[in-house]
Amino acid sequence: MGKQDGMTYAPKGKPNQVVQPGEFLFAAIALDHGHIYGMCNGLIEAGGTLAAVYDPDPERVACFTDAYPSVRVASSENEILTDSSIHLIAAAAIPSERANLGIRSMEAGKDYFTDKTPFTSLEQLELAKAAVKRTGRKYMVYFSERLHVESAVYAGELISNGAIGDVIQVTGFGPHRLQADNRPEWFFQKDNYGGILCDIGSHQIEQFLFYAGCSDAQILQSKVANYANPFFPELEDYGDATLVGNTGATQFFKVDWHTPDGLSTWGDGRTFITGTKGTIELRKYVDVAREKSGDHLYLVNQDGEHHLSLQGKVGYPFFGELILDCIHRTERAMTQAHAFKAAELCLLAQQQAVHLTSRENVR
C-alpha cells in the first residue's frame, strides 16, 4: 500500500515468526478501514496464519483476497465466530461498530484485535471491560503510529534502557492528508468516527502513556475545529489537547487533516520526548526536504548528538508478542489496562473539547 494515503498505508517488515505455520490461526472481519492490511501483515510476519475473511461488501473482499490469495472467504460472520480453530479476530470496522464486534468475538471465545480508535463512547468502553472480565479474552488495539513504526519502537527501547532518564514531557504532531474524495461516507459522520481526538488523537495519548510510563492521566484542556471543510459540517479537521500523567509528566499534541499535496507521504508525523537526561525526536514517515524515507530518530544526551536511520533495522515485535500473549495468556505486547486507559482518555478529551467554529474564534 502507498504512502500517499494514510487510510491504505500498510507497513511490511521482516518475518519474525514466533509460531509454526498453522499453530496460530486468525481471521479478518470488517474491512471498512485499510488498516486491516497492516494488522494482517504484522500477524502473518510473526507466524500467524490468516485462515478466513468475512465482509458483507464483495468488492472489499475481492481486494483483500487479491492481497492474500490463500485466505478462505467465509459466508458469514457467524461462520468465523463458531470456528473453534480460530484464535483471534482482526477487525477494522466502522469505529462506532468496533465495540459490538469485539464483544461478539470475545463471547465466542476469540481474542479481539481492532484498529484504533477502539470505541466512540464511554458506554462502549464499559461494556467491553465487562466482556473482558466475563470471558477472559483480550481486547487489543492497533495503535499503529507506535506499534508499526520502527523509530517509535526503538525510542521505547532507548527510554527503557535509561538513555534520556525519566520522561517528563511528550509532544506529538499527527497531521494527516484528507483526500476527501477517497473517503467513505461514515468518515464524515461524527457518530460513526467519534471525533478527531477520539480517532487519530488516540495514537498520541497512547504514546504518551507508554513513553512516560503513566497508568493514568488528566485532560487539562482540549479543542477541536472545522477550519476548512464546510461541505462536511460534522468533520473535525483540527484538534489538540494537553494532559498531565500520574507520574507528573505532561503532554501536548495536535492532530489535523491538513497535510498539503506537496508532501511525499500522508503526514509528517513527529514525536518529541524530553527526559531528565536527554531528548528524542522521531521523524516517523519522512525527513522533510532531506530524505523521503521515514524512521529517523534524533537522540541528544550526555554522550552527544546522534542521528539514527532505522528503516528496516528494528522490526515490529508487537505482533509476535501479541500472538504469544494469546497462546500463553500473558501481557507482554500490551496490557489490557493500558489499551483501555488510552481509549478512555481520548474519549474524555473528545467529550471535554471546546469547539472552535472558525479561525475568528482564536483571535
mmCIF file of C-alpha atoms in Angstrom:
data_model
loop_
_atom_site.group_PDB
_atom_site.id
_atom_site.type_symbol
_atom_site.label_atom_id
_atom_site.label_comp_id
_atom_site.label_asym_id
_atom_site.label_seq_id
_atom_site.Cartn_x
_atom_site.Cartn_y
_atom_site.Cartn_z
ATOM 1 C CA MET A 1 0.000 0.000 0.000
ATOM 2 C CA GLY A 2 1.249 3.504 -0.846
ATOM 3 C CA LYS A 3 2.453 6.267 1.448
ATOM 4 C CA GLN A 4 0.201 8.931 -0.094
ATOM 5 C CA ASP A 5 -2.929 7.855 1.795
ATOM 6 C CA GLY A 6 -2.878 7.036 5.487
ATOM 7 C CA MET A 7 -6.074 5.022 5.197
ATOM 8 C CA THR A 8 -4.367 2.493 2.911
ATOM 9 C CA TYR A 9 -0.885 2.652 4.428
ATOM 10 C CA ALA A 10 0.077 -0.899 5.421
ATOM 11 C CA PRO A 11 3.689 -1.367 6.528
ATOM 12 C CA LYS A 12 5.559 -4.567 5.790
ATOM 13 C CA GLY A 13 8.530 -5.781 7.819
ATOM 14 C CA LYS A 14 10.903 -8.667 8.091
ATOM 15 C CA PRO A 15 9.345 -12.038 9.014
ATOM 16 C CA ASN A 16 9.999 -12.880 12.652
ATOM 17 C CA GLN A 17 7.966 -16.000 13.253
ATOM 18 C CA VAL A 18 7.181 -16.901 16.851
ATOM 19 C CA VAL A 19 4.950 -19.881 15.980
ATOM 20 C CA GLN A 20 4.958 -22.628 13.390
ATOM 21 C CA PRO A 21 2.639 -22.478 10.329
ATOM 22 C CA GLY A 22 -0.874 -23.437 11.330
ATOM 23 C CA GLU A 23 -0.196 -23.085 15.056
ATOM 24 C CA PHE A 24 -2.000 -19.742 15.459
ATOM 25 C CA LEU A 25 -4.986 -19.078 13.196
ATOM 26 C CA PHE A 26 -6.660 -15.712 12.895
ATOM 27 C CA ALA A 27 -9.453 -14.289 10.760
ATOM 28 C CA ALA A 28 -10.305 -10.843 9.429
ATOM 29 C CA ILE A 29 -13.817 -9.449 9.825
ATOM 30 C CA ALA A 30 -14.969 -5.960 8.777
ATOM 31 C CA LEU A 31 -12.707 -4.394 6.144
ATOM 32 C CA ASP A 32 -14.074 -0.859 6.449
ATOM 33 C CA HIS A 33 -10.644 0.712 7.085
ATOM 34 C CA GLY A 34 -7.467 -0.062 5.173
ATOM 35 C CA HIS A 35 -5.522 -0.531 8.415
ATOM 36 C CA ILE A 36 -6.736 -4.141 8.326
ATOM 37 C CA TYR A 37 -3.929 -4.814 5.824
ATOM 38 C CA GLY A 38 -1.248 -3.554 8.182
ATOM 39 C CA MET A 39 -2.742 -5.589 11.023
ATOM 40 C CA CYS A 40 -2.762 -8.757 8.924
ATOM 41 C CA ASN A 41 0.742 -8.122 7.569
ATOM 42 C CA GLY A 42 2.113 -7.858 11.085
ATOM 43 C CA LEU A 43 0.418 -11.035 12.296
ATOM 44 C CA ILE A 44 1.487 -13.019 9.234
ATOM 45 C CA GLU A 45 5.101 -11.854 9.535
ATOM 46 C CA ALA A 46 5.029 -13.088 13.135
ATOM 47 C CA GLY A 47 3.922 -16.544 12.001
ATOM 48 C CA GLY A 48 0.156 -16.230 12.255
ATOM 49 C CA THR A 49 -1.978 -17.996 9.671
ATOM 50 C CA LEU A 50 -4.715 -15.914 8.041
ATOM 51 C CA ALA A 51 -7.426 -18.541 7.878
ATOM 52 C CA ALA A 52 -10.595 -16.698 6.839
ATOM 53 C CA VAL A 53 -12.170 -13.385 5.953
ATOM 54 C CA TYR A 54 -15.690 -12.010 6.042
ATOM 55 C CA ASP A 55 -17.150 -8.681 4.979
ATOM 56 C CA PRO A 56 -20.609 -8.004 3.525
ATOM 57 C CA ASP A 57 -19.095 -5.951 0.690
ATOM 58 C CA PRO A 58 -17.880 -8.235 -2.141
ATOM 59 C CA GLU A 59 -15.639 -5.523 -3.587
ATOM 60 C CA ARG A 60 -13.736 -5.171 -0.338
ATOM 61 C CA VAL A 61 -13.429 -8.943 -0.102
ATOM 62 C CA ALA A 62 -12.110 -9.120 -3.663
ATOM 63 C CA CYS A 63 -9.399 -6.550 -2.890
ATOM 64 C CA PHE A 64 -8.500 -8.445 0.262
ATOM 65 C CA THR A 65 -8.201 -11.803 -1.497
ATOM 66 C CA ASP A 66 -6.010 -10.172 -4.136
ATOM 67 C CA ALA A 67 -3.616 -9.248 -1.336
ATOM 68 C CA TYR A 68 -3.950 -12.597 0.467
ATOM 69 C CA PRO A 69 -4.830 -15.213 -2.180
ATOM 70 C CA SER A 70 -4.777 -18.212 0.173
ATOM 71 C CA VAL A 71 -7.404 -16.860 2.565
ATOM 72 C CA ARG A 72 -10.783 -18.637 2.743
ATOM 73 C CA VAL A 73 -13.819 -16.420 2.181
ATOM 74 C CA ALA A 74 -16.465 -17.131 4.822
ATOM 75 C CA SER A 75 -20.151 -16.842 4.028
ATOM 76 C CA SER A 76 -20.987 -15.054 7.282
ATOM 77 C CA GLU A 77 -19.510 -13.573 10.417
ATOM 78 C CA ASN A 78 -21.010 -16.444 12.401
ATOM 79 C CA GLU A 79 -19.114 -18.983 10.311
ATOM 80 C CA ILE A 80 -15.892 -17.484 11.623
ATOM 81 C CA LEU A 81 -17.060 -16.942 15.205
ATOM 82 C CA THR A 82 -18.122 -20.583 15.529
ATOM 83 C CA ASP A 83 -14.885 -21.952 14.056
ATOM 84 C CA SER A 84 -13.057 -23.364 17.072
ATOM 85 C CA SER A 85 -9.712 -23.428 15.242
ATOM 86 C CA ILE A 86 -9.530 -19.621 15.023
ATOM 87 C CA HIS A 87 -7.767 -17.940 17.940
ATOM 88 C CA LEU A 88 -8.130 -14.244 17.159
ATOM 89 C CA ILE A 89 -10.344 -11.872 15.195
ATOM 90 C CA ALA A 90 -8.630 -8.918 13.491
ATOM 91 C CA ALA A 91 -11.063 -6.181 12.531
ATOM 92 C CA ALA A 92 -11.215 -2.645 11.145
ATOM 93 C CA ALA A 93 -14.930 -1.943 11.345
ATOM 94 C CA ILE A 94 -16.563 1.474 11.269
ATOM 95 C CA PRO A 95 -15.368 2.927 14.602
ATOM 96 C CA SER A 96 -18.820 3.060 16.167
ATOM 97 C CA GLU A 97 -19.260 -0.669 15.429
ATOM 98 C CA ARG A 98 -15.917 -1.878 16.784
ATOM 99 C CA ALA A 99 -17.054 -2.448 20.357
ATOM 100 C CA ASN A 100 -20.040 -4.628 19.487
ATOM 101 C CA LEU A 101 -17.971 -6.761 17.119
ATOM 102 C CA GLY A 102 -15.333 -7.143 19.812
ATOM 103 C CA ILE A 103 -17.883 -8.235 22.387
ATOM 104 C CA ARG A 104 -19.350 -10.779 19.967
ATOM 105 C CA SER A 105 -15.865 -12.083 19.238
ATOM 106 C CA MET A 106 -14.945 -12.430 22.902
ATOM 107 C CA GLU A 107 -18.276 -14.069 23.714
ATOM 108 C CA ALA A 108 -17.426 -16.622 21.001
ATOM 109 C CA GLY A 109 -14.143 -17.413 22.759
ATOM 110 C CA LYS A 110 -11.847 -15.389 20.487
ATOM 111 C CA ASP A 111 -9.313 -12.736 21.353
ATOM 112 C CA TYR A 112 -10.012 -9.480 19.525
ATOM 113 C CA PHE A 113 -7.605 -7.111 17.763
ATOM 114 C CA THR A 114 -9.217 -3.918 16.496
ATOM 115 C CA ASP A 115 -7.997 -0.899 14.621
ATOM 116 C CA LYS A 116 -7.882 2.327 16.612
ATOM 117 C CA THR A 117 -9.953 4.006 17.839
ATOM 118 C CA PRO A 118 -11.453 1.081 19.752
ATOM 119 C CA PHE A 119 -14.569 2.943 20.938
ATOM 120 C CA THR A 120 -16.635 6.021 20.183
ATOM 121 C CA SER A 121 -18.363 6.282 23.579
ATOM 122 C CA LEU A 122 -17.603 5.670 27.229
ATOM 123 C CA GLU A 123 -20.607 3.354 27.364
ATOM 124 C CA GLN A 124 -18.992 1.090 24.770
ATOM 125 C CA LEU A 125 -15.786 1.047 26.820
ATOM 126 C CA GLU A 126 -17.647 -0.081 29.941
ATOM 127 C CA LEU A 127 -19.419 -2.841 28.029
ATOM 128 C CA ALA A 128 -16.105 -4.056 26.636
ATOM 129 C CA LYS A 129 -14.495 -4.024 30.087
ATOM 130 C CA ALA A 130 -17.334 -6.151 31.411
ATOM 131 C CA ALA A 131 -16.999 -8.566 28.482
ATOM 132 C CA VAL A 132 -13.244 -8.937 29.060
ATOM 133 C CA LYS A 133 -13.857 -9.693 32.736
ATOM 134 C CA ARG A 134 -16.667 -12.122 31.888
ATOM 135 C CA THR A 135 -14.911 -14.020 29.098
ATOM 136 C CA GLY A 136 -11.242 -13.742 29.990
ATOM 137 C CA ARG A 137 -10.433 -12.796 26.380
ATOM 138 C CA LYS A 138 -8.302 -9.920 25.101
ATOM 139 C CA TYR A 139 -9.478 -6.647 23.525
ATOM 140 C CA MET A 140 -6.290 -5.375 21.890
ATOM 141 C CA VAL A 141 -5.850 -2.228 19.790
ATOM 142 C CA TYR A 142 -3.749 -1.436 16.706
ATOM 143 C CA PHE A 143 -2.101 1.831 17.712
ATOM 144 C CA SER A 144 -0.086 1.794 14.510
ATOM 145 C CA GLU A 145 1.756 5.090 14.986
ATOM 146 C CA ARG A 146 3.794 3.457 17.745
ATOM 147 C CA LEU A 147 3.491 -0.281 17.093
ATOM 148 C CA HIS A 148 4.119 -0.189 13.335
ATOM 149 C CA VAL A 149 6.849 2.482 13.210
ATOM 150 C CA GLU A 150 10.419 1.292 13.732
ATOM 151 C CA SER A 151 11.715 4.597 15.110
ATOM 152 C CA ALA A 152 8.863 4.630 17.636
ATOM 153 C CA VAL A 153 9.659 1.058 18.684
ATOM 154 C CA TYR A 154 13.339 1.913 19.130
ATOM 155 C CA ALA A 155 12.501 5.035 21.123
ATOM 156 C CA GLY A 156 10.736 2.796 23.620
ATOM 157 C CA GLU A 157 13.836 0.617 23.894
ATOM 158 C CA LEU A 158 16.081 3.647 24.447
ATOM 159 C CA ILE A 159 13.804 5.016 27.162
ATOM 160 C CA SER A 160 13.586 1.615 28.858
ATOM 161 C CA ASN A 161 17.389 1.469 28.921
ATOM 162 C CA GLY A 162 17.654 4.913 30.526
ATOM 163 C CA ALA A 163 19.074 6.786 27.512
ATOM 164 C CA ILE A 164 17.259 10.036 28.392
ATOM 165 C CA GLY A 165 16.488 9.496 32.065
ATOM 166 C CA ASP A 166 12.921 9.867 33.298
ATOM 167 C CA VAL A 167 10.442 11.124 30.693
ATOM 168 C CA ILE A 168 8.894 14.409 31.786
ATOM 169 C CA GLN A 169 7.223 15.677 28.595
ATOM 170 C CA VAL A 170 5.948 14.300 25.282
ATOM 171 C CA THR A 171 4.854 16.453 22.343
ATOM 172 C CA GLY A 172 3.178 14.800 19.378
ATOM 173 C CA PHE A 173 2.219 16.063 15.930
ATOM 174 C CA GLY A 174 -0.154 13.880 13.923
ATOM 175 C CA PRO A 175 -1.040 15.596 10.622
ATOM 176 C CA HIS A 176 -2.923 13.527 8.036
ATOM 177 C CA ARG A 177 -3.896 14.022 4.391
ATOM 178 C CA LEU A 178 -7.665 14.235 3.987
ATOM 179 C CA GLN A 179 -8.220 13.061 0.381
ATOM 180 C CA ALA A 180 -11.944 13.536 0.885
ATOM 181 C CA ASP A 181 -12.911 12.035 -2.478
ATOM 182 C CA ASN A 182 -11.472 8.677 -1.401
ATOM 183 C CA ARG A 183 -13.166 8.544 1.983
ATOM 184 C CA PRO A 184 -16.334 6.557 2.754
ATOM 185 C CA GLU A 185 -19.480 8.310 3.902
ATOM 186 C CA TRP A 186 -19.099 7.214 7.520
ATOM 187 C CA PHE A 187 -15.749 9.023 7.761
ATOM 188 C CA PHE A 188 -17.589 12.377 7.805
ATOM 189 C CA GLN A 189 -20.301 11.360 10.306
ATOM 190 C CA LYS A 190 -19.308 12.136 13.884
ATOM 191 C CA ASP A 191 -21.476 9.437 15.418
ATOM 192 C CA ASN A 192 -19.546 6.931 13.328
ATOM 193 C CA TYR A 193 -15.950 8.176 13.619
ATOM 194 C CA GLY A 194 -16.193 9.638 17.111
ATOM 195 C CA GLY A 195 -14.405 12.959 16.610
ATOM 196 C CA ILE A 196 -10.797 13.776 15.762
ATOM 197 C CA LEU A 197 -9.413 13.440 19.306
ATOM 198 C CA CYS A 198 -11.192 10.139 19.748
ATOM 199 C CA ASP A 199 -9.950 8.898 16.378
ATOM 200 C CA ILE A 200 -6.420 9.913 15.380
ATOM 201 C CA GLY A 201 -5.847 11.562 18.746
ATOM 202 C CA SER A 202 -5.895 8.101 20.305
ATOM 203 C CA HIS A 203 -2.449 7.417 18.798
ATOM 204 C CA GLN A 204 -0.998 10.418 20.583
ATOM 205 C CA ILE A 205 -2.440 9.655 24.001
ATOM 206 C CA GLU A 206 -1.370 6.017 23.807
ATOM 207 C CA GLN A 207 2.202 7.052 23.031
ATOM 208 C CA PHE A 208 2.266 9.459 25.962
ATOM 209 C CA LEU A 209 1.145 6.794 28.420
ATOM 210 C CA PHE A 210 3.713 4.351 27.040
ATOM 211 C CA TYR A 211 6.760 6.596 26.816
ATOM 212 C CA ALA A 212 6.123 8.405 30.107
ATOM 213 C CA GLY A 213 5.215 5.217 31.972
ATOM 214 C CA CYS A 214 1.828 6.579 33.062
ATOM 215 C CA SER A 215 -1.035 4.358 34.161
ATOM 216 C CA ASP A 216 -3.438 7.309 34.231
ATOM 217 C CA ALA A 217 -3.660 10.951 33.201
ATOM 218 C CA GLN A 218 -5.886 14.025 33.412
ATOM 219 C CA ILE A 219 -7.114 16.061 30.452
ATOM 220 C CA LEU A 220 -6.214 19.675 31.234
ATOM 221 C CA GLN A 221 -7.690 21.145 28.057
ATOM 222 C CA SER A 222 -8.741 20.070 24.578
ATOM 223 C CA LYS A 223 -10.008 21.834 21.447
ATOM 224 C CA VAL A 224 -11.436 20.824 18.078
ATOM 225 C CA ALA A 225 -12.396 22.737 14.941
ATOM 226 C CA ASN A 226 -13.542 22.511 11.359
ATOM 227 C CA TYR A 227 -11.421 25.198 9.749
ATOM 228 C CA ALA A 228 -11.511 24.339 6.063
ATOM 229 C CA ASN A 229 -14.245 21.803 5.279
ATOM 230 C CA PRO A 230 -17.665 23.478 5.357
ATOM 231 C CA PHE A 231 -19.064 20.877 2.933
ATOM 232 C CA PHE A 232 -18.525 18.277 5.675
ATOM 233 C CA PRO A 233 -20.034 20.001 8.716
ATOM 234 C CA GLU A 234 -19.546 17.016 11.058
ATOM 235 C CA LEU A 235 -15.855 16.646 10.227
ATOM 236 C CA GLU A 236 -13.330 17.968 12.715
ATOM 237 C CA ASP A 237 -10.203 18.779 10.733
ATOM 238 C CA TYR A 238 -8.144 20.009 13.712
ATOM 239 C CA GLY A 239 -7.743 19.047 17.362
ATOM 240 C CA ASP A 240 -5.284 19.445 20.215
ATOM 241 C CA ALA A 241 -5.034 18.592 23.894
ATOM 242 C CA THR A 242 -2.846 18.947 26.976
ATOM 243 C CA LEU A 243 -2.548 16.185 29.572
ATOM 244 C CA VAL A 244 -0.716 15.546 32.834
ATOM 245 C CA GLY A 245 0.080 11.982 33.790
ATOM 246 C CA ASN A 246 0.147 10.370 37.209
ATOM 247 C CA THR A 247 3.955 10.386 37.055
ATOM 248 C CA GLY A 248 3.924 14.183 36.760
ATOM 249 C CA ALA A 249 4.890 14.053 33.071
ATOM 250 C CA THR A 250 2.933 16.264 30.692
ATOM 251 C CA GLN A 251 1.826 16.047 27.064
ATOM 252 C CA PHE A 252 0.736 18.406 24.346
ATOM 253 C CA PHE A 253 -0.391 17.037 20.995
ATOM 254 C CA LYS A 254 -2.131 18.251 17.873
ATOM 255 C CA VAL A 255 -3.747 16.292 15.062
ATOM 256 C CA ASP A 256 -5.247 17.535 11.812
ATOM 257 C CA TRP A 257 -6.396 16.746 8.280
ATOM 258 C CA HIS A 258 -4.355 19.498 6.593
ATOM 259 C CA THR A 259 -1.338 17.708 5.072
ATOM 260 C CA PRO A 260 -0.607 19.523 1.780
ATOM 261 C CA ASP A 261 -0.418 17.657 -1.507
ATOM 262 C CA GLY A 262 3.240 18.604 -1.885
ATOM 263 C CA LEU A 263 4.336 16.308 0.941
ATOM 264 C CA SER A 264 5.665 12.959 -0.283
ATOM 265 C CA THR A 265 3.737 10.982 2.316
ATOM 266 C CA TRP A 266 0.338 11.128 4.035
ATOM 267 C CA GLY A 267 1.583 13.008 7.088
ATOM 268 C CA ASP A 268 4.716 14.406 8.704
ATOM 269 C CA GLY A 269 4.212 12.571 11.992
ATOM 270 C CA ARG A 270 6.663 13.624 14.680
ATOM 271 C CA THR A 271 7.151 12.930 18.362
ATOM 272 C CA PHE A 272 9.376 14.893 20.757
ATOM 273 C CA ILE A 273 10.288 13.288 24.083
ATOM 274 C CA THR A 274 12.036 15.203 26.863
ATOM 275 C CA GLY A 275 13.741 13.314 29.660
ATOM 276 C CA THR A 276 15.724 14.404 32.670
ATOM 277 C CA LYS A 277 18.957 13.394 30.897
ATOM 278 C CA GLY A 278 18.252 13.880 27.199
ATOM 279 C CA THR A 279 15.805 14.246 24.342
ATOM 280 C CA ILE A 280 14.470 12.157 21.463
ATOM 281 C CA GLU A 281 12.841 13.377 18.269
ATOM 282 C CA LEU A 282 11.103 10.975 15.895
ATOM 283 C CA ARG A 283 10.502 11.849 12.248
ATOM 284 C CA LYS A 284 8.322 8.879 11.516
ATOM 285 C CA TYR A 285 7.350 8.942 7.855
ATOM 286 C CA VAL A 286 9.607 11.486 6.147
ATOM 287 C CA ASP A 287 12.527 13.805 6.906
ATOM 288 C CA VAL A 288 11.101 16.863 5.160
ATOM 289 C CA ALA A 289 13.116 18.208 2.213
ATOM 290 C CA ARG A 290 16.016 15.903 3.158
ATOM 291 C CA GLU A 291 15.011 12.245 2.765
ATOM 292 C CA LYS A 292 11.740 10.675 1.682
ATOM 293 C CA SER A 293 12.426 7.655 3.863
ATOM 294 C CA GLY A 294 10.976 7.579 7.357
ATOM 295 C CA ASP A 295 12.049 6.214 10.734
ATOM 296 C CA HIS A 296 14.603 8.861 11.634
ATOM 297 C CA LEU A 297 15.455 9.172 15.314
ATOM 298 C CA TYR A 298 17.450 12.054 16.789
ATOM 299 C CA LEU A 299 18.913 11.447 20.247
ATOM 300 C CA VAL A 300 20.734 14.032 22.352
ATOM 301 C CA ASN A 301 22.125 13.100 25.771
ATOM 302 C CA GLN A 302 25.310 13.233 27.788
ATOM 303 C CA ASP A 303 27.062 11.135 25.145
ATOM 304 C CA GLY A 304 26.443 13.682 22.375
ATOM 305 C CA GLU A 305 24.197 14.144 19.323
ATOM 306 C CA HIS A 306 23.045 11.100 17.379
ATOM 307 C CA HIS A 307 21.011 10.556 14.204
ATOM 308 C CA LEU A 308 19.780 7.006 13.659
ATOM 309 C CA SER A 309 18.181 5.933 10.371
ATOM 310 C CA LEU A 310 16.151 2.916 11.462
ATOM 311 C CA GLN A 311 14.076 1.869 8.469
ATOM 312 C CA GLY A 312 14.304 -1.900 8.047
ATOM 313 C CA LYS A 313 16.540 -2.314 11.103
ATOM 314 C CA VAL A 314 14.261 -2.710 14.115
ATOM 315 C CA GLY A 315 11.178 -4.685 13.109
ATOM 316 C CA TYR A 316 7.779 -4.807 14.758
ATOM 317 C CA PRO A 317 7.890 -7.020 17.866
ATOM 318 C CA PHE A 318 4.346 -6.231 18.993
ATOM 319 C CA PHE A 319 2.708 -8.750 16.669
ATOM 320 C CA GLY A 320 4.756 -11.729 17.780
ATOM 321 C CA GLU A 321 4.300 -10.723 21.395
ATOM 322 C CA LEU A 322 0.532 -10.477 20.839
ATOM 323 C CA ILE A 323 0.391 -13.968 19.371
ATOM 324 C CA LEU A 324 2.350 -15.396 22.296
ATOM 325 C CA ASP A 325 0.157 -13.462 24.745
ATOM 326 C CA CYS A 326 -2.927 -15.046 23.208
ATOM 327 C CA ILE A 327 -1.408 -18.510 23.485
ATOM 328 C CA HIS A 328 0.080 -18.166 26.987
ATOM 329 C CA ARG A 329 -2.439 -15.636 28.416
ATOM 330 C CA THR A 330 0.313 -13.155 29.239
ATOM 331 C CA GLU A 331 0.531 -9.370 28.663
ATOM 332 C CA ARG A 332 3.923 -8.641 27.115
ATOM 333 C CA ALA A 333 2.672 -6.902 23.946
ATOM 334 C CA MET A 334 0.319 -4.511 25.753
ATOM 335 C CA THR A 335 -1.632 -4.755 28.968
ATOM 336 C CA GLN A 336 -5.401 -4.647 28.830
ATOM 337 C CA ALA A 337 -5.345 -1.823 31.346
ATOM 338 C CA HIS A 338 -3.102 0.268 29.057
ATOM 339 C CA ALA A 339 -5.306 -0.268 25.999
ATOM 340 C CA PHE A 340 -8.443 0.666 27.897
ATOM 341 C CA LYS A 341 -6.866 3.688 29.605
ATOM 342 C CA ALA A 342 -5.683 5.137 26.281
ATOM 343 C CA ALA A 343 -9.199 4.626 24.930
ATOM 344 C CA GLU A 344 -10.802 6.247 27.969
ATOM 345 C CA LEU A 345 -8.604 9.326 27.835
ATOM 346 C CA CYS A 346 -9.183 10.002 24.143
ATOM 347 C CA LEU A 347 -12.922 9.733 24.761
ATOM 348 C CA LEU A 348 -12.670 12.185 27.666
ATOM 349 C CA ALA A 349 -10.548 14.596 25.614
ATOM 350 C CA GLN A 350 -13.186 14.477 22.896
ATOM 351 C CA GLN A 351 -16.055 14.874 25.339
ATOM 352 C CA GLN A 352 -14.479 17.914 27.051
ATOM 353 C CA ALA A 353 -13.229 19.654 23.900
ATOM 354 C CA VAL A 354 -14.029 23.282 23.198
ATOM 355 C CA HIS A 355 -15.304 23.586 19.622
ATOM 356 C CA LEU A 356 -13.760 26.427 17.624
ATOM 357 C CA THR A 357 -16.124 27.033 14.738
ATOM 358 C CA SER A 358 -13.810 29.288 12.720
ATOM 359 C CA ARG A 359 -10.441 30.978 12.823
ATOM 360 C CA GLU A 360 -12.186 34.096 14.166
ATOM 361 C CA ASN A 361 -12.695 32.278 17.472
ATOM 362 C CA VAL A 362 -8.990 32.036 18.241
ATOM 363 C CA ARG A 363 -8.143 35.724 17.710
#
